[in-house]
Short mmCIF file of C-alpha atoms and ligand atoms in Angstrom, two decimals:
data_model
loop_
_atom_site.label_atom_id
_atom_site.label_comp_id
_atom_site.label_asym_id
_atom_site.label_seq_id
_atom_site.Cartn_x
_atom_site.Cartn_y
_atom_site.Cartn_z
CA UNK A 1 -191.38 18.24 -19.82
CA UNK A 2 -191.22 18.02 -16.02
CA UNK A 3 -188.88 20.58 -14.42
CA UNK A 4 -186.10 18.03 -13.98
CA UNK A 5 -185.55 15.19 -16.44
CA UNK A 6 -182.97 12.51 -16.63
CA UNK A 7 -182.23 11.06 -20.06
CA UNK A 8 -180.52 7.58 -19.83
CA UNK A 9 -178.12 6.31 -22.68
CA UNK A 10 -174.81 6.24 -23.97
CA UNK A 11 -173.22 9.73 -23.59
CA UNK A 12 -170.71 10.90 -26.41
CA UNK A 13 -169.67 14.52 -26.74
CA UNK A 14 -166.48 16.59 -27.35
CA UNK A 15 -165.07 18.25 -24.21
CA UNK A 16 -162.22 19.80 -26.15
CA UNK A 17 -160.68 20.21 -29.67
CA UNK A 18 -159.45 16.83 -31.11
CA UNK A 19 -157.35 18.71 -33.63
CA UNK A 20 -154.95 19.54 -31.05
CA UNK A 21 -155.80 17.26 -28.28
CA UNK A 22 -156.55 13.96 -29.95
CA UNK A 23 -158.35 11.28 -28.33
CA UNK A 24 -158.35 13.21 -25.00
CA UNK A 25 -161.02 15.67 -26.54
CA UNK A 26 -163.96 13.35 -25.89
CA UNK A 27 -166.00 12.20 -23.07
CA UNK A 28 -167.78 8.70 -23.26
CA UNK A 29 -170.10 7.25 -20.45
CA UNK A 30 -171.58 4.00 -21.58
CA UNK A 31 -174.21 3.83 -18.95
CA UNK A 32 -174.69 7.51 -18.90
CA UNK A 33 -177.23 10.12 -17.98
CA UNK A 34 -177.85 13.69 -18.97
CA UNK A 35 -179.95 15.68 -16.34
CA UNK A 36 -181.77 18.49 -17.84
CA UNK A 37 -183.62 21.32 -15.92
CA UNK A 38 -185.32 24.33 -17.40
CA UNK A 39 -183.95 23.33 -20.72
CA UNK A 40 -180.25 23.55 -19.62
CA UNK A 41 -177.74 20.83 -18.81
CA UNK A 42 -177.91 20.37 -15.05
CA UNK A 43 -175.53 17.42 -14.87
CA UNK A 44 -173.81 14.62 -16.85
CA UNK A 45 -172.41 11.39 -15.35
CA UNK A 46 -172.50 7.61 -14.66
CA UNK A 47 -176.01 6.37 -14.15
CA UNK A 48 -174.54 3.52 -11.71
CA UNK A 49 -173.46 6.45 -9.49
CA UNK A 50 -177.14 7.78 -9.20
CA UNK A 51 -178.49 7.29 -5.72
CA UNK A 52 -182.14 6.18 -5.36
CA UNK A 53 -182.95 9.67 -3.74
CA UNK A 54 -181.46 11.49 -6.98
CA UNK A 55 -183.47 9.17 -9.23
CA UNK A 56 -186.58 9.96 -7.49
CA UNK A 57 -186.11 13.90 -7.89
CA UNK A 58 -186.20 13.56 -11.60
CA UNK A 59 -188.53 12.03 -14.33
CA UNK A 60 -186.41 9.71 -16.45
CA UNK A 61 -186.43 8.93 -20.04
CA UNK A 62 -184.94 5.76 -21.17
CA UNK A 63 -182.69 5.86 -24.29
CA UNK A 64 -180.43 2.95 -23.13
CA UNK A 65 -178.84 1.06 -25.88
CA UNK A 66 -178.85 4.55 -28.00
CA UNK A 67 -176.13 7.23 -28.28
CA UNK A 68 -177.02 10.62 -26.76
CA UNK A 69 -174.81 13.31 -28.72
CA UNK A 70 -175.02 17.11 -29.06
CA UNK A 71 -177.43 18.22 -31.64
CA UNK A 72 -175.53 18.76 -35.08
CA UNK A 73 -174.94 22.27 -36.58
CA UNK A 74 -175.40 22.80 -40.04
CA UNK A 75 -173.16 25.79 -41.00
CA UNK A 76 -174.63 26.81 -44.54
CA UNK A 77 -177.68 25.87 -46.44
CA UNK A 78 -180.70 27.15 -48.28
CA UNK A 79 -184.06 26.72 -46.99
CA UNK A 80 -185.93 27.63 -50.27
CA UNK A 81 -183.73 24.96 -52.07
CA UNK A 82 -185.25 21.85 -50.80
CA UNK A 83 -187.05 21.37 -54.28
CA UNK A 84 -183.56 22.25 -55.98
CA UNK A 85 -181.90 18.96 -54.74
CA UNK A 86 -181.05 16.43 -57.20
CA UNK A 87 -181.35 18.73 -60.20
CA UNK A 88 -179.26 17.04 -63.03
CA UNK A 89 -176.43 18.03 -65.11
CA UNK A 90 -175.20 21.50 -64.55
CA UNK A 91 -172.40 23.32 -62.67
CA UNK A 92 -172.79 26.27 -60.52
CA UNK A 93 -173.51 29.42 -62.83
CA UNK A 94 -175.88 27.20 -65.08
CA UNK A 95 -177.40 25.60 -61.98
CA UNK A 96 -178.22 28.88 -60.30
CA UNK A 97 -180.11 30.14 -63.59
CA UNK A 98 -181.74 26.96 -64.63
CA UNK A 99 -182.93 25.59 -61.32
CA UNK A 100 -182.30 27.81 -58.32
CA UNK A 101 -183.45 31.19 -59.34
CA UNK A 102 -186.95 29.85 -60.74
CA UNK A 103 -187.23 27.96 -57.40
CA UNK A 104 -186.55 31.06 -55.30
CA UNK A 105 -189.10 33.20 -57.47
CA UNK A 106 -191.74 30.99 -55.97
CA UNK A 107 -191.04 32.68 -52.52
CA UNK A 108 -192.88 35.87 -53.49
CA UNK A 109 -195.96 33.78 -52.32
CA UNK A 110 -196.10 33.77 -48.68
CA UNK A 111 -198.34 30.73 -48.40
CA UNK A 112 -195.65 28.87 -50.34
CA UNK A 113 -192.81 30.16 -48.30
CA UNK A 114 -194.61 29.09 -44.87
CA UNK A 115 -195.21 25.81 -46.08
CA UNK A 116 -191.76 25.38 -47.41
CA UNK A 117 -190.13 26.79 -43.98
CA UNK A 118 -192.28 24.41 -42.06
CA UNK A 119 -191.06 21.26 -44.27
CA UNK A 120 -187.50 22.48 -43.97
CA UNK A 121 -187.50 22.77 -40.18
CA UNK A 122 -189.07 19.27 -39.87
CA UNK A 123 -186.10 17.90 -42.23
CA UNK A 124 -183.39 19.49 -39.86
CA UNK A 125 -185.04 17.81 -36.88
CA UNK A 126 -185.43 14.41 -38.55
CA UNK A 127 -181.84 14.41 -39.19
CA UNK A 128 -180.73 15.47 -35.83
CA UNK A 129 -179.80 19.03 -36.64
CA UNK A 130 -180.48 21.49 -33.95
CA UNK A 131 -178.69 24.73 -35.02
CA UNK A 132 -178.36 26.09 -38.51
CA UNK A 133 -177.38 29.08 -40.48
CA UNK A 134 -179.58 29.26 -43.72
CA UNK A 135 -180.00 31.54 -46.51
CA UNK A 136 -183.79 32.73 -47.26
CA UNK A 137 -184.54 34.44 -50.69
CA UNK A 138 -184.48 38.10 -51.64
CA UNK A 139 -188.25 38.35 -50.45
CA UNK A 140 -188.46 39.88 -46.96
CA UNK A 141 -191.41 37.58 -46.12
CA UNK A 142 -189.50 34.70 -46.85
CA UNK A 143 -187.44 35.53 -43.89
CA UNK A 144 -190.64 35.89 -41.64
CA UNK A 145 -191.78 32.71 -42.83
CA UNK A 146 -188.62 30.76 -41.76
CA UNK A 147 -188.17 32.60 -38.52
CA UNK A 148 -191.77 31.76 -37.74
CA UNK A 149 -191.32 28.05 -38.38
CA UNK A 150 -187.87 27.97 -36.41
CA UNK A 151 -189.26 29.86 -33.33
CA UNK A 152 -192.26 27.78 -33.17
CA UNK A 153 -189.98 24.62 -32.43
CA UNK A 154 -187.63 26.85 -30.57
CA UNK A 155 -184.63 25.96 -32.94
CA UNK A 156 -181.39 27.82 -32.61
CA UNK A 157 -181.29 29.47 -36.01
CA UNK A 158 -179.83 32.22 -38.11
CA UNK A 159 -181.05 33.54 -41.38
CA UNK A 160 -181.33 36.51 -43.57
CA UNK A 161 -182.92 38.16 -46.71
CA UNK A 162 -180.78 37.44 -49.96
CA UNK A 163 -179.54 40.74 -51.30
CA UNK A 164 -178.82 40.97 -55.06
CA UNK A 165 -179.24 43.90 -56.99
CA UNK A 166 -177.59 42.82 -60.28
CA UNK A 167 -176.75 39.83 -62.69
CA UNK A 168 -179.84 37.93 -61.74
CA UNK A 169 -183.46 37.83 -62.77
CA UNK A 170 -185.63 40.93 -62.59
CA UNK A 171 -188.03 39.26 -60.25
CA UNK A 172 -185.23 38.39 -57.74
CA UNK A 173 -183.60 41.68 -57.69
CA UNK A 174 -183.72 44.34 -54.89
CA UNK A 175 -181.63 47.60 -54.83
CA UNK A 176 -178.68 48.57 -52.65
CA UNK A 177 -181.10 50.79 -50.77
CA UNK A 178 -184.08 48.45 -50.55
CA UNK A 179 -182.05 45.48 -49.56
CA UNK A 180 -180.34 47.55 -46.73
CA UNK A 181 -183.78 48.77 -45.55
CA UNK A 182 -185.61 45.39 -45.67
CA UNK A 183 -182.50 43.73 -43.81
CA UNK A 184 -182.39 46.51 -41.19
CA UNK A 185 -186.20 45.99 -40.50
CA UNK A 186 -185.60 42.32 -40.33
CA UNK A 187 -182.90 42.62 -37.76
CA UNK A 188 -185.08 44.93 -35.72
CA UNK A 189 -187.90 42.38 -35.69
CA UNK A 190 -186.20 39.30 -35.27
CA UNK A 191 -182.49 39.28 -34.24
CA UNK A 192 -182.14 37.98 -30.57
CA UNK A 193 -185.65 36.96 -30.13
CA UNK A 194 -186.05 33.55 -28.77
CA UNK A 195 -182.99 31.45 -30.23
CA UNK A 196 -182.92 33.41 -33.48
CA UNK A 197 -180.19 35.44 -35.04
CA UNK A 198 -180.14 37.60 -38.23
CA UNK A 199 -177.62 37.04 -40.91
CA UNK A 200 -176.60 39.62 -43.34
CA UNK A 201 -176.87 37.84 -46.57
CA UNK A 202 -175.34 39.20 -49.88
CA UNK A 203 -175.68 35.99 -52.12
CA UNK A 204 -172.28 36.40 -53.66
CA UNK A 205 -170.17 39.20 -55.24
CA UNK A 206 -171.25 38.76 -58.74
CA UNK A 207 -174.88 39.64 -57.90
CA UNK A 208 -174.36 42.66 -55.51
CA UNK A 209 -173.10 46.15 -57.02
CA UNK A 210 -170.20 47.82 -54.93
CA UNK A 211 -172.98 50.01 -53.30
CA UNK A 212 -174.69 46.84 -51.98
CA UNK A 213 -171.72 45.24 -50.67
CA UNK A 214 -170.58 48.57 -48.84
CA UNK A 215 -174.25 48.62 -47.33
CA UNK A 216 -173.85 44.93 -46.30
CA UNK A 217 -170.69 45.62 -44.50
CA UNK A 218 -172.49 48.73 -42.68
CA UNK A 219 -175.56 46.26 -41.63
CA UNK A 220 -172.83 43.61 -40.46
CA UNK A 221 -170.66 46.06 -38.46
CA UNK A 222 -173.58 48.31 -36.96
CA UNK A 223 -175.71 45.62 -35.50
CA UNK A 224 -174.22 43.72 -32.58
CA UNK A 225 -173.98 39.97 -32.94
CA UNK A 226 -175.36 39.50 -36.42
CA UNK A 227 -173.93 36.91 -38.93
CA UNK A 228 -172.75 37.68 -42.37
CA UNK A 229 -173.12 34.67 -44.82
CA UNK A 230 -172.15 34.56 -48.52
CA UNK A 231 -170.29 32.34 -50.95
CA UNK A 232 -166.59 32.56 -52.02
CA UNK A 233 -164.25 30.54 -54.34
CA UNK A 234 -166.44 27.84 -55.23
CA UNK A 235 -166.22 27.35 -58.93
CA UNK A 236 -163.44 28.47 -61.65
CA UNK A 237 -165.97 30.23 -63.86
CA UNK A 238 -167.20 31.99 -61.07
CA UNK A 239 -163.97 33.03 -59.87
CA UNK A 240 -163.03 34.23 -63.39
CA UNK A 241 -166.25 36.51 -63.36
CA UNK A 242 -165.51 38.05 -60.08
CA UNK A 243 -162.11 39.09 -61.37
CA UNK A 244 -163.79 40.46 -64.38
CA UNK A 245 -166.36 42.44 -62.16
CA UNK A 246 -163.78 43.68 -59.65
CA UNK A 247 -160.68 44.10 -61.54
CA UNK A 248 -159.00 46.05 -58.66
CA UNK A 249 -159.28 43.10 -56.36
CA UNK A 250 -156.26 40.90 -55.31
CA UNK A 251 -158.54 38.04 -55.01
CA UNK A 252 -162.33 36.83 -54.56
CA UNK A 253 -162.01 37.05 -50.75
CA UNK A 254 -160.27 40.45 -51.03
CA UNK A 255 -163.60 41.76 -52.64
CA UNK A 256 -165.29 41.03 -49.31
CA UNK A 257 -162.48 42.21 -47.15
CA UNK A 258 -162.51 45.52 -49.12
CA UNK A 259 -166.21 46.04 -48.09
CA UNK A 260 -165.76 45.10 -44.32
CA UNK A 261 -167.39 41.73 -44.75
CA UNK A 262 -164.92 39.54 -42.93
CA UNK A 263 -164.68 39.06 -39.20
CA UNK A 264 -166.30 36.89 -36.18
CA UNK A 265 -169.71 35.44 -37.51
CA UNK A 266 -168.87 35.95 -41.07
CA UNK A 267 -169.33 32.41 -42.59
CA UNK A 268 -168.25 31.74 -46.33
CA UNK A 269 -169.70 28.79 -48.17
CA UNK A 270 -167.28 26.62 -50.25
CA UNK A 271 -163.64 28.35 -50.03
CA UNK A 272 -162.30 25.81 -52.27
CA UNK A 273 -159.89 27.92 -54.25
CA UNK A 274 -158.33 30.26 -51.79
CA UNK A 275 -154.54 30.86 -51.70
CA UNK A 276 -152.32 30.89 -48.58
CA UNK A 277 -152.85 34.83 -48.34
CA UNK A 278 -156.75 34.38 -48.42
CA UNK A 279 -156.55 31.57 -45.63
CA UNK A 280 -154.55 33.70 -43.56
CA UNK A 281 -156.89 36.66 -43.94
CA UNK A 282 -159.87 34.37 -43.00
CA UNK A 283 -158.06 33.10 -39.91
CA UNK A 284 -156.70 36.42 -38.62
CA UNK A 285 -160.17 38.06 -39.24
CA UNK A 286 -161.67 35.12 -37.34
CA UNK A 287 -163.95 34.51 -40.31
CA UNK A 288 -165.41 30.91 -41.06
CA UNK A 289 -165.08 28.51 -43.97
CA UNK A 290 -167.95 26.31 -44.51
CA UNK A 291 -167.04 22.82 -46.05
CA UNK A 292 -170.01 21.54 -48.09
CA UNK A 293 -168.65 18.22 -49.31
CA UNK A 294 -171.96 16.89 -51.02
CA UNK A 295 -172.44 20.23 -52.67
CA UNK A 296 -168.96 20.49 -53.96
CA UNK A 297 -169.09 17.19 -55.25
CA UNK A 298 -172.43 17.27 -56.94
CA UNK A 299 -171.91 20.45 -58.65
CA UNK A 300 -168.28 19.30 -59.83
CA UNK A 301 -167.05 22.42 -57.92
CA UNK A 302 -163.79 20.91 -56.33
CA UNK A 303 -162.23 19.45 -53.09
CA UNK A 304 -162.07 21.65 -49.99
CA UNK A 305 -158.78 21.11 -48.08
CA UNK A 306 -160.21 20.90 -44.44
CA UNK A 307 -156.78 19.91 -43.11
CA UNK A 308 -154.86 22.56 -44.80
CA UNK A 309 -157.48 25.27 -43.74
CA UNK A 310 -157.25 24.15 -40.25
CA UNK A 311 -153.50 24.02 -40.23
CA UNK A 312 -153.58 27.61 -41.21
CA UNK A 313 -155.76 28.40 -38.10
CA UNK A 314 -158.95 28.98 -40.20
CA UNK A 315 -162.25 28.49 -38.29
CA UNK A 316 -164.22 25.76 -40.06
CA UNK A 317 -167.96 24.29 -39.96
CA UNK A 318 -169.35 21.57 -41.88
CA UNK A 319 -172.44 22.23 -44.05
CA UNK A 320 -175.03 20.42 -46.14
CA UNK A 321 -175.61 23.36 -48.66
CA UNK A 322 -179.07 21.93 -49.41
CA UNK A 323 -179.99 22.48 -52.33
CA UNK A 324 -176.42 22.30 -54.04
CA UNK A 325 -176.03 19.51 -51.32
CA UNK A 326 -177.74 16.33 -51.63
CA UNK A 327 -178.75 15.37 -48.20
CA UNK A 328 -180.09 17.20 -44.89
CA UNK A 329 -178.08 14.51 -42.90
CA UNK A 330 -174.79 15.74 -41.30
CA UNK A 331 -173.78 12.31 -40.89
CA UNK A 332 -173.94 11.82 -44.83
CA UNK A 333 -172.09 15.10 -45.02
CA UNK A 334 -169.33 14.00 -42.61
CA UNK A 335 -168.94 10.86 -44.50
CA UNK A 336 -168.27 12.72 -47.94
CA UNK A 337 -166.04 15.09 -46.04
CA UNK A 338 -164.00 12.11 -45.07
CA UNK A 339 -163.74 10.98 -48.63
CA UNK A 340 -162.80 14.37 -49.73
CA UNK A 341 -159.92 14.38 -47.53
CA UNK A 342 -158.86 11.15 -48.32
CA UNK A 343 -158.58 12.39 -51.89
CA UNK A 344 -155.96 14.74 -50.69
CA UNK A 345 -154.07 11.89 -48.66
CA UNK A 346 -155.08 13.48 -45.43
CA UNK A 347 -157.11 11.19 -43.50
CA UNK A 348 -159.13 13.08 -40.71
CA UNK A 349 -160.33 11.15 -37.55
CA UNK A 350 -163.78 10.28 -36.78
CA UNK A 351 -163.47 12.48 -33.76
CA UNK A 352 -162.36 15.51 -35.83
CA UNK A 353 -165.34 14.83 -38.08
CA UNK A 354 -167.64 14.77 -35.10
CA UNK A 355 -166.26 17.97 -33.50
CA UNK A 356 -166.71 19.64 -36.78
CA UNK A 357 -170.38 19.07 -36.72
CA UNK A 358 -170.84 19.76 -32.91
CA UNK A 359 -168.46 21.50 -30.61
CA UNK A 360 -166.02 23.00 -33.32
CA UNK A 361 -168.90 24.28 -35.30
CA UNK A 362 -170.43 25.95 -32.15
CA UNK A 363 -167.10 27.46 -31.49
CA UNK A 364 -166.58 28.61 -35.08
CA UNK A 365 -170.03 30.26 -34.95
CA UNK A 366 -169.56 31.85 -31.57
CA UNK A 367 -172.32 29.74 -29.86
CA UNK A 368 -170.00 27.35 -27.87
CA UNK A 369 -171.23 29.19 -24.50
CA UNK A 370 -174.77 27.73 -25.59
CA UNK A 371 -174.48 24.66 -27.46
CA UNK A 372 -172.06 22.06 -29.13
CA UNK A 373 -171.34 19.87 -25.85
CA UNK A 374 -172.95 18.72 -22.72
CA UNK A 375 -171.01 21.25 -20.46
CA UNK A 376 -173.19 22.12 -17.41
CA UNK A 377 -175.29 25.21 -18.00
CA UNK A 378 -175.48 24.70 -22.03
CA UNK A 379 -178.70 24.43 -23.74
CA UNK A 380 -180.04 20.83 -23.87
CA UNK A 381 -180.05 20.32 -27.53
CA UNK A 382 -179.21 16.53 -28.18
CA UNK A 383 -179.90 13.92 -30.74
CA UNK A 384 -180.55 10.14 -29.92
CA UNK A 385 -178.78 8.00 -32.27
CA UNK A 386 -179.91 4.39 -32.85
CA UNK A 387 -177.16 1.85 -33.55
CA UNK A 388 -179.58 -0.40 -34.96
CA UNK A 389 -180.93 1.74 -37.36
CA UNK A 390 -180.18 -0.53 -40.32
CA UNK A 391 -178.97 -3.96 -40.37
CA UNK A 392 -175.51 -3.15 -41.71
CA UNK A 393 -175.01 -0.36 -39.18
CA UNK A 394 -176.00 -2.84 -36.32
CA UNK A 395 -173.60 -5.43 -37.63
CA UNK A 396 -170.62 -3.05 -37.91
CA UNK A 397 -171.38 -1.26 -34.39
CA UNK A 398 -171.43 -4.97 -32.94
CA UNK A 399 -168.02 -5.53 -34.53
CA UNK A 400 -166.57 -2.18 -33.12
CA UNK A 401 -164.20 -2.33 -30.12
CA UNK A 402 -163.51 1.31 -29.86
CA UNK A 403 -165.65 4.55 -29.71
CA UNK A 404 -163.84 5.86 -32.81
CA UNK A 405 -165.14 2.65 -34.70
CA UNK A 406 -168.61 3.48 -33.46
CA UNK A 407 -168.38 7.06 -34.60
CA UNK A 408 -167.05 6.20 -37.77
CA UNK A 409 -169.84 3.59 -38.43
CA UNK A 410 -172.35 6.10 -37.84
CA UNK A 411 -170.76 8.62 -40.19
CA UNK A 412 -170.06 6.22 -43.04
CA UNK A 413 -173.24 4.12 -42.62
CA UNK A 414 -175.67 6.35 -41.08
CA UNK A 415 -178.26 8.94 -42.36
CA UNK A 416 -181.67 10.30 -40.91
CA UNK A 417 -182.71 6.83 -40.21
CA UNK A 418 -180.37 6.82 -37.11
CA UNK A 419 -182.32 9.88 -35.57
CA UNK A 420 -184.41 8.03 -32.70
CA UNK A 421 -185.28 11.44 -31.14
CA UNK A 422 -184.11 15.00 -31.41
CA UNK A 423 -184.46 17.38 -28.22
CA UNK A 424 -184.19 21.18 -28.15
CA UNK A 425 -183.61 22.69 -24.72
CA UNK A 426 -184.67 19.16 -23.42
CA UNK A 427 -188.16 19.07 -25.17
CA UNK A 428 -188.70 16.08 -27.84
CA UNK A 429 -189.00 18.12 -31.09
CA UNK A 430 -188.85 15.02 -33.24
CA UNK A 431 -189.33 11.32 -32.27
CA UNK A 432 -188.97 8.59 -34.88
CA UNK A 433 -192.31 6.79 -35.68
N1 GUN B 1 -173.28 30.80 -55.25
C1 GUN B 1 -174.32 31.89 -55.10
N2 GUN B 1 -175.44 31.31 -54.81
C2 GUN B 1 -175.30 30.07 -54.59
C3 GUN B 1 -176.25 29.19 -54.20
O1 GUN B 1 -177.42 29.11 -53.99
N3 GUN B 1 -175.54 27.68 -53.89
C4 GUN B 1 -174.40 27.44 -54.28
N4 GUN B 1 -173.83 26.18 -53.97
N5 GUN B 1 -173.43 28.41 -54.49
C5 GUN B 1 -173.92 29.58 -54.75
ZN1 ZN B 2 -174.79 28.03 -50.58
#
């Protein structure tokens, strides 16, 4: 890429929070440009205002006829589980034992891990995802493999070694001490390099001893800027098991709270069965709930109440949860999110869904000073969406009279076929053939 590049197309991004600002939270420029310099947004505006001199200063890339939107953010998924997607017939605990643990055991082989990591990063980019928070496996080198693959394309990416020292197969088990030491080594090696962050990753309360949860809390609290990722309140059988394992706890979430595992950058997958005290605790601790609609439906887990959680001030992100989830596409994910809110009689707006996978997710993950919108100085991560990707999408967008309708058509009818290009810090990291 030359030093200054101008991307021409229809610009669409959130400038504010549509949950509080409504329609005023979006900027739309039909005949727009995005100027990128040194990987950062240098200017955004109407192309018809550009003088001939200004045009000469820049190299231009013509995406006219397409929508340029901020890269999507996937707040919870598992890189070793791409091959687990579409595993038939089970719910959470049986699904873990029957499909997921055997798949994760294969990551003891570093060549296997390297090729899975490469495949995974390509899938993210093909789906327009430019930032993600992902689980690796219990194997230390599985984290090296995914960080290497992510850094090669300069993805904004957080991951970490799964910690589990009980209630799992022997070949996937660490110990409280070995899990702590391996995590600290990985933090020292990778956290803060390029666009990578470390995420302390106790899988979920049932597979960690008290000692391991305590040490997870130390890792999270002693290392500036690291994430904490885990699962909570996904499935009723799981919840009953946690109550047995931690009889002193007020709730499942309370187990994590007890060990210092809530706070800014603590991201919990699912959060389906939280009571009001739990939701208030998530909100007051600035923790994050990851809404994983395709996974919650596929595993028969339940319906997350996005509107209820937001109303209580909980930070939320949307997430594919591959491989419990059924698609890498954040458009497919937003479509299922819409349907789940419909089931609760709470209809969310297209703009709210768009925010949840761009600026809102960036805010929840504390990276909104870097990505999530096209504010000047942010990193130029964007997706170019093709409104003619399929005949049905093209027909529906032709009929649209408002930007909300266009966005909604992409969400309900779109998928990876809509990604014409994905750019990371201005550079094309994926171009559709
Ligand atoms: N709970 C603990 N581990 C997992 C996992 O890998 N996927 C999902 N969906 N839930 C979990
Ligand atoms: Zn998960």
